[in-house]
PDB file of C-alpha atoms in Angstrom:
ATOM      1  CA  MET A   1     -13.501   1.648 -37.330  1.00 58.00           C
ATOM      2  CA  LYS A   2     -10.589   1.005 -34.979  1.00 72.00           C
ATOM      3  CA  SER A   3      -7.235  -0.073 -36.345  1.00 92.00           C
ATOM      4  CA  ARG A   4      -5.902  -3.577 -35.889  1.00 92.00           C
ATOM      5  CA  ARG A   5      -3.214  -2.226 -33.551  1.00 94.00           C
ATOM      6  CA  GLU A   6      -5.886  -0.599 -31.381  1.00 96.00           C
ATOM      7  CA  GLY A   7      -7.917  -3.820 -31.445  1.00 96.00           C
ATOM      8  CA  ASN A   8      -4.857  -5.806 -30.369  1.00 98.00           C
ATOM      9  CA  LYS A   9      -4.196  -3.404 -27.494  1.00 98.00           C
ATOM     10  CA  GLN A  10      -7.835  -3.683 -26.386  1.00 98.00           C
ATOM     11  CA  THR A  11      -7.553  -7.494 -26.421  1.00 98.00           C
ATOM     12  CA  VAL A  12      -4.473  -7.384 -24.199  1.00 98.00           C
ATOM     13  CA  LEU A  13      -6.066  -4.886 -21.798  1.00 98.00           C
ATOM     14  CA  ALA A  14      -9.163  -7.100 -21.579  1.00 98.00           C
ATOM     15  CA  PHE A  15      -6.890 -10.095 -20.903  1.00 98.00           C
ATOM     16  CA  TYR A  16      -5.249  -8.342 -17.929  1.00 98.00           C
ATOM     17  CA  GLU A  17      -8.621  -7.416 -16.501  1.00 98.00           C
ATOM     18  CA  ALA A  18     -10.241 -10.834 -16.977  1.00 98.00           C
ATOM     19  CA  GLY A  19      -7.324 -13.176 -16.381  1.00 98.00           C
ATOM     20  CA  LEU A  20      -5.165 -11.395 -13.835  1.00 98.00           C
ATOM     21  CA  ASN A  21      -7.375  -8.917 -12.011  1.00 98.00           C
ATOM     22  CA  ARG A  22     -10.634 -10.915 -11.916  1.00 98.00           C
ATOM     23  CA  LYS A  23      -8.952 -14.347 -12.224  1.00 98.00           C
ATOM     24  CA  ASP A  24     -11.778 -15.348 -14.590  1.00 98.00           C
ATOM     25  CA  PHE A  25     -10.389 -18.119 -16.792  1.00 98.00           C
ATOM     26  CA  GLU A  26     -13.536 -18.430 -18.917  1.00 98.00           C
ATOM     27  CA  ALA A  27     -13.444 -14.748 -19.897  1.00 98.00           C
ATOM     28  CA  ALA A  28      -9.666 -14.774 -20.431  1.00 98.00           C
ATOM     29  CA  SER A  29      -9.805 -17.948 -22.550  1.00 98.00           C
ATOM     30  CA  ARG A  30     -12.050 -16.197 -25.098  1.00 98.00           C
ATOM     31  CA  LEU A  31      -9.114 -13.857 -25.823  1.00 98.00           C
ATOM     32  CA  ILE A  32      -6.718 -16.720 -26.636  1.00 98.00           C
ATOM     33  CA  GLY A  33      -6.194 -18.106 -30.143  1.00 97.00           C
ATOM     34  CA  ASP A  34      -6.222 -21.725 -31.313  1.00 95.00           C
ATOM     35  CA  ARG A  35      -2.619 -22.232 -30.206  1.00 94.00           C
ATOM     36  CA  TYR A  36      -1.051 -20.497 -27.194  1.00 97.00           C
ATOM     37  CA  VAL A  37       2.756 -20.558 -26.870  1.00 98.00           C
ATOM     38  CA  GLN A  38       4.057 -19.595 -23.437  1.00 98.00           C
ATOM     39  CA  HIS A  39       7.678 -18.509 -22.898  1.00 98.00           C
ATOM     40  CA  ASN A  40       7.450 -17.957 -19.120  1.00 96.00           C
ATOM     41  CA  PRO A  41       9.167 -21.112 -17.790  1.00 95.00           C
ATOM     42  CA  ARG A  42       6.759 -21.320 -14.824  1.00 94.00           C
ATOM     43  CA  ILE A  43       3.641 -21.619 -17.009  1.00 97.00           C
ATOM     44  CA  ALA A  44       2.803 -24.556 -19.287  1.00 97.00           C
ATOM     45  CA  ASP A  45       1.957 -24.070 -22.967  1.00 96.00           C
ATOM     46  CA  GLY A  46      -1.588 -23.992 -24.235  1.00 96.00           C
ATOM     47  CA  ILE A  47      -4.951 -23.108 -22.807  1.00 96.00           C
ATOM     48  CA  LYS A  48      -4.553 -25.701 -20.014  1.00 97.00           C
ATOM     49  CA  GLY A  49      -1.360 -23.969 -18.905  1.00 97.00           C
ATOM     50  CA  LEU A  50      -3.211 -20.660 -18.741  1.00 97.00           C
ATOM     51  CA  GLU A  51      -6.052 -22.284 -16.815  1.00 98.00           C
ATOM     52  CA  GLY A  52      -3.614 -23.677 -14.246  1.00 98.00           C
ATOM     53  CA  PHE A  53      -1.820 -20.339 -13.910  1.00 98.00           C
ATOM     54  CA  ILE A  54      -5.057 -18.431 -13.288  1.00 98.00           C
ATOM     55  CA  ALA A  55      -6.219 -21.065 -10.783  1.00 98.00           C
ATOM     56  CA  GLN A  56      -2.902 -20.729  -8.943  1.00 97.00           C
ATOM     57  CA  LEU A  57      -3.257 -16.936  -8.827  1.00 97.00           C
ATOM     58  CA  ARG A  58      -6.817 -17.260  -7.508  1.00 97.00           C
ATOM     59  CA  ALA A  59      -5.652 -19.641  -4.749  1.00 98.00           C
ATOM     60  CA  ASP A  60      -2.347 -18.022  -3.773  1.00 98.00           C
ATOM     61  CA  PHE A  61      -2.857 -14.319  -4.552  1.00 98.00           C
ATOM     62  CA  PRO A  62      -6.593 -13.544  -4.644  1.00 98.00           C
ATOM     63  CA  ALA A  63      -5.969  -9.778  -4.268  1.00 98.00           C
ATOM     64  CA  LEU A  64      -3.296  -9.627  -7.002  1.00 98.00           C
ATOM     65  CA  ARG A  65      -3.635  -6.605  -9.293  1.00 98.00           C
ATOM     66  CA  ALA A  66      -1.924  -5.825 -12.580  1.00 98.00           C
ATOM     67  CA  GLU A  67      -1.978  -2.177 -13.626  1.00 98.00           C
ATOM     68  CA  VAL A  68      -0.925  -1.442 -17.186  1.00 98.00           C
ATOM     69  CA  LYS A  69       1.139   1.739 -17.098  1.00 98.00           C
ATOM     70  CA  LYS A  70       2.023   1.870 -20.810  1.00 98.00           C
ATOM     71  CA  ILE A  71       0.948  -0.190 -23.813  1.00 98.00           C
ATOM     72  CA  PHE A  72       2.370  -0.245 -27.337  1.00 98.00           C
ATOM     73  CA  ALA A  73       1.380  -2.120 -30.493  1.00 97.00           C
ATOM     74  CA  ASP A  74       3.451  -2.860 -33.587  1.00 96.00           C
ATOM     75  CA  GLY A  75       2.058  -5.235 -36.177  1.00 93.00           C
ATOM     76  CA  ASP A  76       1.053  -8.482 -34.485  1.00 96.00           C
ATOM     77  CA  PHE A  77       2.816  -7.574 -31.231  1.00 98.00           C
ATOM     78  CA  VAL A  78       1.647  -5.739 -28.120  1.00 98.00           C
ATOM     79  CA  ILE A  79       4.079  -4.716 -25.389  1.00 98.00           C
ATOM     80  CA  ALA A  80       2.824  -3.699 -21.961  1.00 98.00           C
ATOM     81  CA  HIS A  81       4.721  -2.070 -19.079  1.00 98.00           C
ATOM     82  CA  VAL A  82       2.896  -3.312 -16.003  1.00 98.00           C
ATOM     83  CA  HIS A  83       2.939  -2.805 -12.235  1.00 98.00           C
ATOM     84  CA  GLY A  84       2.055  -6.123 -10.647  1.00 98.00           C
ATOM     85  CA  VAL A  85       1.220  -6.318  -6.948  1.00 98.00           C
ATOM     86  CA  ARG A  86       0.557  -9.787  -5.542  1.00 97.00           C
ATOM     87  CA  VAL A  87      -0.366  -8.607  -2.039  1.00 97.00           C
ATOM     88  CA  PRO A  88      -1.813  -5.138  -1.355  1.00 97.00           C
ATOM     89  CA  GLY A  89       0.683  -2.881   0.393  1.00 96.00           C
ATOM     90  CA  GLN A  90       3.745  -4.521  -1.140  1.00 96.00           C
ATOM     91  CA  ALA A  91       5.933  -2.629  -3.635  1.00 97.00           C
ATOM     92  CA  GLY A  92       5.325  -5.261  -6.292  1.00 98.00           C
ATOM     93  CA  THR A  93       7.065  -5.999  -9.555  1.00 98.00           C
ATOM     94  CA  ALA A  94       7.810  -4.065 -12.719  1.00 98.00           C
ATOM     95  CA  ILE A  95       6.874  -6.295 -15.663  1.00 98.00           C
ATOM     96  CA  VAL A  96       7.258  -6.052 -19.411  1.00 98.00           C
ATOM     97  CA  ASP A  97       4.904  -8.450 -21.199  1.00 98.00           C
ATOM     98  CA  ILE A  98       5.156  -9.110 -24.917  1.00 98.00           C
ATOM     99  CA  PHE A  99       2.181 -10.678 -26.681  1.00 98.00           C
ATOM    100  CA  ARG A 100       1.794 -11.862 -30.264  1.00 98.00           C
ATOM    101  CA  LEU A 101      -1.740 -11.851 -31.625  1.00 98.00           C
ATOM    102  CA  ASP A 102      -3.288 -13.641 -34.606  1.00 97.00           C
ATOM    103  CA  ASP A 103      -5.305 -12.139 -37.460  1.00 95.00           C
ATOM    104  CA  ASP A 104      -8.439 -12.222 -35.266  1.00 95.00           C
ATOM    105  CA  SER A 105      -6.770 -10.204 -32.477  1.00 96.00           C
ATOM    106  CA  ARG A 106      -6.473 -13.280 -30.248  1.00 98.00           C
ATOM    107  CA  ILE A 107      -3.385 -13.853 -28.090  1.00 98.00           C
ATOM    108  CA  VAL A 108      -1.240 -16.710 -29.413  1.00 98.00           C
ATOM    109  CA  GLU A 109       2.155 -16.153 -27.766  1.00 98.00           C
ATOM    110  CA  HIS A 110       3.550 -14.545 -24.593  1.00 98.00           C
ATOM    111  CA  TRP A 111       6.956 -13.538 -23.202  1.00 98.00           C
ATOM    112  CA  ASP A 112       7.725 -11.587 -20.027  1.00 98.00           C
ATOM    113  CA  VAL A 113      10.534 -10.080 -17.997  1.00 98.00           C
ATOM    114  CA  MET A 114      10.066  -9.108 -14.368  1.00 97.00           C
ATOM    115  CA  GLN A 115      12.004  -7.024 -11.852  1.00 97.00           C
ATOM    116  CA  PRO A 116      11.095  -6.627  -8.178  1.00 97.00           C
ATOM    117  CA  ILE A 117      10.647  -2.989  -7.202  1.00 97.00           C
ATOM    118  CA  PRO A 118      13.389  -2.174  -4.681  1.00 96.00           C
ATOM    119  CA  GLU A 119      12.864  -0.234  -1.457  1.00 93.00           C
ATOM    120  CA  THR A 120      15.589   2.251  -2.403  1.00 94.00           C
ATOM    121  CA  ALA A 121      17.137   3.397  -5.663  1.00 95.00           C
ATOM    122  CA  GLU A 122      20.216   5.319  -6.780  1.00 97.00           C
ATOM    123  CA  ASN A 123      17.953   7.739  -8.691  1.00 97.00           C
ATOM    124  CA  GLN A 124      14.522   9.308  -8.267  1.00 95.00           C
ATOM    125  CA  ASN A 125      13.126   8.196 -11.652  1.00 96.00           C
ATOM    126  CA  GLY A 126      10.943   5.328 -10.446  1.00 94.00           C
ATOM    127  CA  MET A 127      10.162   2.118 -12.273  1.00 95.00           C
ATOM    128  CA  PHE A 128       7.282   3.549 -14.312  1.00 96.00           C
TER     129      PHE A 128
END
């Protein structure tokens, strides 16, 4: 039997694949709890906000890919370090997403911070 933390991580990984990589709102919506609180100021609260966001991605960035580089779980929270690329060939964005999940391992809250990946850096450590 997998732990709740592992179950929460699997939910978040499935959400990236369904919602962001496949842009499949129906599949992604099954991973969302009864109430969905969104802290990204460009996305509305609730399941309708998520639906609009996924529709916008499908229209504006059909080839967008989100690759989870690292994922951590602590209690009800999952934190993912993600490489997001809207258009193939671009450097993309380094993203840290924070999700809170309910007792059924459904996503109920989301925060994120994003940083464009620069062309040059003062060190050789990379963003991931």
